[in-house]
Short mmCIF file of C-alpha atoms in Angstrom, two decimals:
data_model
loop_
_atom_site.label_atom_id
_atom_site.label_comp_id
_atom_site.label_asym_id
_atom_site.label_seq_id
_atom_site.Cartn_x
_atom_site.Cartn_y
_atom_site.Cartn_z
CA UNK B 823 107.46 115.84 153.46
CA UNK B 824 110.28 114.15 154.86
CA UNK B 825 108.88 110.95 154.17
CA UNK B 826 109.29 111.93 150.19
CA UNK B 827 113.06 113.20 150.81
CA UNK B 828 113.48 109.97 152.00
CA UNK B 829 112.62 107.87 149.21
CA UNK B 830 113.61 110.49 146.27
CA UNK B 831 116.51 108.54 145.60
CA UNK B 832 114.85 105.34 145.01
CA UNK B 833 112.19 106.89 142.85
CA UNK B 834 114.63 108.57 140.74
CA UNK B 835 116.88 106.04 140.44
CA UNK B 836 113.93 103.43 139.73
CA UNK B 837 112.57 106.09 136.99
CA UNK B 838 115.58 106.41 135.01
CA UNK B 839 116.15 102.72 135.37
CA UNK B 840 112.77 101.88 133.48
CA UNK B 841 113.63 104.43 130.98
CA UNK B 842 116.83 103.27 130.01
CA UNK B 843 115.18 99.56 130.06
CA UNK B 844 112.47 100.59 127.64
CA UNK B 845 114.75 102.69 125.62
CA UNK B 846 116.83 99.69 125.13
CA UNK B 847 114.23 96.86 123.79
CA UNK B 848 113.15 98.37 120.51
CA UNK B 849 116.78 98.50 119.73
CA UNK B 850 117.74 95.38 120.87
CA UNK B 851 115.07 93.87 118.64
CA UNK B 852 115.98 95.70 115.31
CA UNK B 853 119.59 96.41 115.24
CA UNK B 854 119.58 97.09 111.58
CA UNK B 855 116.71 99.93 112.02
CA UNK B 856 118.99 101.65 114.40
CA UNK B 857 121.79 101.45 112.59
CA UNK B 858 119.94 103.05 109.66
CA UNK B 859 119.31 106.04 112.32
CA UNK B 860 122.80 106.52 113.26
CA UNK B 861 123.76 106.35 109.64
CA UNK B 862 121.34 109.48 109.27
CA UNK B 863 122.06 111.33 111.74
CA UNK B 864 125.80 111.55 110.46
CA UNK B 865 127.55 112.03 113.16
CA UNK B 866 129.52 108.97 113.37
CA UNK B 867 132.03 107.82 110.99
CA UNK B 868 130.46 105.11 108.72
CA UNK B 869 132.52 102.06 110.04
CA UNK B 870 131.36 102.35 113.63
CA UNK B 871 127.86 102.88 112.97
CA UNK B 872 127.76 98.68 112.97
CA UNK B 873 129.67 98.46 116.69
CA UNK B 874 127.35 101.52 118.33
CA UNK B 875 124.18 100.01 117.11
CA UNK B 876 125.50 96.95 118.90
CA UNK B 877 126.79 98.52 122.18
CA UNK B 878 124.75 101.62 122.41
CA UNK B 879 121.36 99.61 123.20
CA UNK B 880 122.93 96.97 125.60
CA UNK B 881 124.55 99.54 127.79
CA UNK B 882 120.96 101.33 128.16
CA UNK B 883 119.97 97.84 129.17
CA UNK B 884 122.60 96.87 131.67
CA UNK B 885 122.62 100.15 133.17
CA UNK B 886 119.03 100.46 133.39
CA UNK B 887 118.74 97.15 134.92
CA UNK B 888 121.43 98.01 137.62
CA UNK B 889 119.53 100.94 138.61
CA UNK B 890 116.44 98.92 138.96
CA UNK B 891 118.30 96.21 141.07
CA UNK B 892 120.51 98.42 142.97
CA UNK B 893 123.63 96.84 141.70
CA UNK B 894 126.89 99.36 140.94
CA UNK B 895 124.06 102.19 140.85
CA UNK B 896 127.32 104.47 140.45
CA UNK B 897 128.78 102.76 137.43
CA UNK B 898 125.46 102.84 135.68
CA UNK B 899 124.16 106.13 136.55
CA UNK B 900 127.85 107.17 135.14
CA UNK B 901 127.32 105.31 132.10
CA UNK B 902 123.84 106.72 131.59
CA UNK B 903 124.93 110.59 132.26
CA UNK B 904 127.71 110.53 130.20
CA UNK B 905 125.57 108.46 127.04
CA UNK B 906 122.58 111.23 127.63
CA UNK B 907 124.74 114.02 127.45
CA UNK B 908 126.12 112.95 124.55
CA UNK B 909 122.58 112.19 123.33
CA UNK B 910 122.10 115.72 124.02
CA UNK B 911 125.06 116.98 122.18
CA UNK B 912 124.21 115.24 119.30
CA UNK B 913 120.93 116.40 118.99
CA UNK B 914 121.92 119.96 119.61
CA UNK B 915 124.60 119.70 116.96
CA UNK B 916 121.74 118.07 114.49
CA UNK B 917 119.29 120.86 115.58
CA UNK B 918 122.31 123.43 114.76
CA UNK B 919 123.16 121.50 111.24
CA UNK B 920 119.65 121.34 109.50
CA UNK B 921 119.75 117.31 109.88
CA UNK B 922 115.96 116.00 110.31
CA UNK B 923 117.11 112.34 111.35
CA UNK B 924 114.86 110.49 113.33
CA UNK B 925 115.81 110.37 117.77
CA UNK B 926 116.10 106.25 118.00
CA UNK B 927 115.16 106.30 121.24
CA UNK B 928 112.12 104.20 122.03
CA UNK B 929 110.13 103.85 118.90
CA UNK B 930 112.23 103.32 115.61
CA UNK B 931 109.46 104.08 113.44
CA UNK B 932 109.18 107.76 115.04
CA UNK B 933 109.40 110.77 112.51
CA UNK B 934 112.70 113.64 113.42
CA UNK B 935 113.48 114.31 116.86
CA UNK B 936 112.18 117.84 117.55
CA UNK B 937 112.68 120.32 120.38
CA UNK B 938 110.60 118.13 123.07
CA UNK B 939 113.39 115.04 122.45
CA UNK B 940 116.16 117.84 123.16
CA UNK B 941 114.05 118.83 126.10
CA UNK B 942 113.62 115.02 127.52
CA UNK B 943 116.99 114.23 126.76
CA UNK B 944 117.93 117.10 129.00
CA UNK B 945 116.19 116.40 131.50
CA UNK B 946 117.48 112.65 131.83
CA UNK B 947 120.94 113.42 131.64
CA UNK B 948 120.24 115.56 134.55
CA UNK B 949 118.25 112.81 135.87
CA UNK B 950 121.05 111.14 135.98
CA UNK B 951 123.57 112.88 137.19
CA UNK B 952 121.08 113.58 140.13
CA UNK B 953 120.99 109.66 140.82
CA UNK B 954 125.03 109.73 140.37
CA UNK B 955 124.91 112.37 143.00
CA UNK B 956 122.91 110.88 145.37
CA UNK B 957 124.62 107.22 145.26
CA UNK B 958 127.74 109.02 145.90
CA UNK B 959 126.68 110.93 148.90
CA UNK B 960 124.38 107.63 149.86
CA UNK B 961 128.24 105.50 149.74
CA UNK B 962 129.83 108.41 151.92
CA UNK B 963 127.27 107.93 154.42
CA UNK B 964 127.64 104.60 154.29
CA UNK B 965 131.66 104.35 154.40
CA UNK B 966 131.47 107.55 157.52
CA UNK B 967 128.97 105.27 159.74
CA UNK B 968 126.45 106.77 161.80
CA UNK B 969 127.53 110.06 163.40
CA UNK B 970 130.37 110.97 161.39
CA UNK B 971 131.32 113.98 159.23
CA UNK B 972 130.07 112.71 155.06
CA UNK B 973 131.96 114.37 152.30
CA UNK B 974 135.71 115.48 151.49
CA UNK B 975 137.82 117.43 154.39
CA UNK G 183 140.63 105.67 157.57
CA UNK G 184 140.68 109.93 156.74
CA UNK G 185 137.89 111.62 155.11
CA UNK G 186 139.74 111.94 152.08
CA UNK G 187 140.42 108.53 152.05
CA UNK G 188 137.13 107.34 152.13
CA UNK G 189 136.40 109.95 149.25
CA UNK G 190 139.30 108.29 147.17
CA UNK G 191 137.67 105.01 147.61
CA UNK G 192 134.32 105.94 146.55
CA UNK G 193 135.78 107.15 143.20
CA UNK G 194 137.54 103.86 142.82
CA UNK G 195 134.49 101.87 143.52
CA UNK G 196 132.50 104.16 141.02
CA UNK G 197 135.48 103.62 138.41
CA UNK G 198 135.52 99.98 139.00
CA UNK G 199 131.58 99.88 138.73
CA UNK G 200 131.78 101.48 135.02
CA UNK G 201 134.27 99.35 133.98
CA UNK G 202 132.03 96.32 135.37
CA UNK G 203 128.79 98.15 132.80
CA UNK G 204 131.05 98.63 129.79
CA UNK G 205 132.36 95.40 129.88
CA UNK G 206 129.32 93.33 130.60
CA UNK G 207 127.45 95.24 128.27
CA UNK G 208 129.86 94.38 125.34
CA UNK G 209 130.20 90.95 126.19
CA UNK G 210 126.56 90.72 125.83
CA UNK G 211 126.06 92.90 123.10
CA UNK G 212 128.85 91.49 121.00
CA UNK G 213 127.66 87.49 121.82
CA UNK G 214 123.86 87.91 121.24
CA UNK G 215 124.87 89.87 118.00
CA UNK G 216 126.80 86.95 116.78
CA UNK G 217 124.36 84.35 117.80
CA UNK G 218 121.53 86.38 116.08
CA UNK G 219 120.52 85.80 112.27
CA UNK G 220 120.03 89.46 111.59
CA UNK G 221 123.09 90.55 114.04
CA UNK G 222 124.86 93.38 112.42
CA UNK G 223 128.64 93.52 110.38
CA UNK G 224 130.22 95.47 113.43
CA UNK G 225 132.98 97.57 111.09
CA UNK G 226 131.49 97.44 107.72
CA UNK G 227 130.88 100.81 105.91
CA UNK G 228 127.42 101.01 106.90
CA UNK G 229 126.68 103.31 103.76
CA UNK G 230 128.11 100.33 101.72
CA UNK G 231 125.67 97.99 103.87
CA UNK G 232 122.62 99.83 103.16
CA UNK G 233 123.07 99.77 99.49
CA UNK G 234 123.65 96.31 99.12
CA UNK G 235 120.90 95.51 101.30
CA UNK G 236 118.85 97.69 98.70
CA UNK G 237 120.21 95.99 95.79
CA UNK G 238 119.08 92.56 97.02
CA UNK G 239 115.64 93.82 98.21
CA UNK G 240 115.01 94.72 94.32
CA UNK G 241 112.31 92.75 93.31
CA UNK G 242 112.78 90.34 89.89
CA UNK G 243 109.21 90.53 87.80
CA UNK G 244 108.68 87.86 85.56
CA UNK G 245 105.96 88.52 82.53
CA UNK G 246 103.11 86.14 82.32
CA UNK G 247 103.81 84.43 79.65
CA UNK G 248 107.59 83.77 81.19
CA UNK G 249 105.46 82.80 83.63
CA UNK G 250 104.15 80.12 81.73
CA UNK G 251 107.08 78.57 80.35
CA UNK G 252 108.85 78.92 84.07
CA UNK G 253 105.85 76.37 85.23
CA UNK G 254 106.77 74.06 82.60
CA UNK G 255 109.97 73.50 84.24
CA UNK G 256 108.62 72.81 87.48
CA UNK G 257 108.54 76.29 89.21
CA UNK G 258 106.89 76.43 92.58
CA UNK G 259 104.12 78.95 92.27
CA UNK G 260 103.16 80.38 95.77
CA UNK G 261 99.71 82.56 95.78
CA UNK G 262 99.66 84.82 98.62
CA UNK G 263 96.02 85.61 98.40
CA UNK G 264 93.33 84.95 100.76
CA UNK G 265 91.84 81.43 100.84
CA UNK G 266 88.47 82.41 99.01
CA UNK G 267 90.36 84.18 96.28
CA UNK G 268 92.70 81.16 96.07
CA UNK G 269 89.40 79.31 95.69
CA UNK G 270 88.24 80.92 92.82
CA UNK G 271 90.58 80.19 90.85
CA UNK G 272 94.48 79.87 91.14
CA UNK G 273 98.05 78.97 89.23
CA UNK G 274 97.56 74.61 89.20
CA UNK G 275 99.48 73.50 91.40
CA UNK G 276 100.07 76.79 92.89
CA UNK G 277 100.51 76.54 97.17
CA UNK G 278 98.24 79.09 99.37
CA UNK G 279 100.14 80.67 101.27
CA UNK G 280 98.02 83.80 102.43
CA UNK G 281 100.07 86.94 103.49
CA UNK G 282 98.56 88.88 106.42
CA UNK G 283 99.85 91.81 108.38
CA UNK G 284 100.39 91.53 111.59
CA UNK G 285 100.57 95.12 113.32
CA UNK G 286 102.10 96.42 110.07
CA UNK G 287 104.86 93.79 109.88
CA UNK G 288 104.01 90.98 106.89
CA UNK G 289 104.11 87.44 107.80
CA UNK G 290 102.41 84.31 106.45
CA UNK G 291 99.21 82.52 108.03
CA UNK G 292 100.93 79.37 107.70
CA UNK G 293 104.64 77.70 107.49
CA UNK G 294 106.53 77.24 103.87
CA UNK G 295 106.73 74.56 102.36
CA UNK G 296 109.42 71.90 103.14
CA UNK G 297 110.28 71.81 99.80
CA UNK G 298 111.28 75.13 98.91
CA UNK G 299 114.97 74.72 99.49
CA UNK G 300 117.65 77.57 98.10
CA UNK G 301 117.81 77.94 94.47
CA UNK G 302 114.39 76.08 93.32
CA UNK G 303 112.28 78.20 90.68
CA UNK G 304 109.71 80.20 92.87
CA UNK G 305 106.67 82.58 91.54
CA UNK G 306 105.11 84.53 94.20
CA UNK G 307 101.72 86.02 92.61
CA UNK G 308 98.61 87.94 94.32
CA UNK G 309 96.20 89.77 92.20
CA UNK G 310 97.01 92.59 89.59
CA UNK G 311 96.30 95.51 92.43
CA UNK G 312 97.42 93.80 95.09
CA UNK G 313 101.15 94.64 96.35
CA UNK G 314 101.37 91.42 98.94
CA UNK G 315 103.42 89.41 96.48
CA UNK G 316 105.94 92.22 96.87
CA UNK G 317 105.92 92.37 100.76
CA UNK G 318 106.33 88.44 100.59
CA UNK G 319 109.76 89.33 98.63
CA UNK G 320 111.64 89.93 101.67
CA UNK G 321 110.21 87.70 104.22
CA UNK G 322 111.06 84.73 101.14
CA UNK G 323 114.81 85.97 100.62
CA UNK G 324 115.24 85.98 104.56
CA UNK G 325 114.45 82.20 104.59
CA UNK G 326 117.87 82.33 101.53
CA UNK G 327 114.92 81.83 98.58
CA UNK G 328 115.38 83.95 95.56
CA UNK G 329 111.73 84.71 94.45
CA UNK G 330 110.03 86.11 91.39
CA UNK G 331 107.10 88.18 91.24
CA UNK G 332 104.54 87.67 88.45
CA UNK G 333 103.69 90.79 87.09
CA UNK G 334 100.04 91.46 86.41
CA UNK G 335 99.34 88.52 89.17
CA UNK G 336 96.80 86.44 88.31
CA UNK G 337 94.74 88.63 85.78
CA UNK G 338 98.26 88.81 83.84
CA UNK G 339 98.08 84.89 84.02
CA UNK G 340 94.68 84.21 82.60
CA UNK G 341 95.37 86.98 79.74
CA UNK G 342 98.49 85.18 78.75
CA UNK G 343 96.24 81.99 78.46
CA UNK G 344 97.70 80.28 81.68
CA UNK G 345 94.89 77.80 83.07
CA UNK G 346 93.52 78.00 86.03
CA UNK G 347 92.48 75.49 88.90
CA UNK G 348 89.70 75.51 91.54
CA UNK G 349 88.73 74.76 95.22
CA UNK G 350 91.35 74.68 98.06
#
């Protein structure tokens, strides 16, 4: 049990990293198709769709790789958490508006995003926040050194 | 160093790491987009981009009678049917480039002839019931060509009095 607790932060970090890398590849390969999905979702100004379609997948890829190789984990998990919270908000908003647009998450040819997609994004956002918190605490322990108190006074 | 100072230092590091992730992602994304042939326009109105793309992908059909005249004017005919169908009869001088599906993606089974330059008269065909000629249009346009599709395919060609050539 203690072994699992010890390795849990690493497992969560690697899991989130893999998910982000997997999510980025299809969008990087087909930026026009991803831009079409963003346009269909109708949440961005039309003049920001192209820029978003170019930057977002690379943000996912860089965050994913950073998490996998344990470089800049605090920044990568923070960015991932913000992205995933934004995705959850966007899907919730579109569900309320009755907009049936594709998710644009992994498979760009997949059908409209449903409640399961929303649940998955919610869990991933929670995962990203957990990875950020774990990394923040881990750095605190490293800064404090062995035997010293951790965290804010 | 106090615990408070350590905490602030961690927050600073988190901020710097976030900035680094953002800058690296932006640099890579913009660079790759600038280098790739299918890069997207960054600040164009995407609604207009889609409309233009739809207009560009409109297929230009050519009636068989007009295709006969185009052949006399030196048009290149591209046959995208299977090799067996090509052997059983094709437009004289036509180039055989069977279109195959790889997954859901259509592609030519061999490279296109090198003499196909932008602006060349190009007519693509299959037979009357197939849609391979239509599937070939975006591939040809992606190479800068402006193909016309022979309406009614090889059957339409024969019905209009076009000659056939046999063999490979």
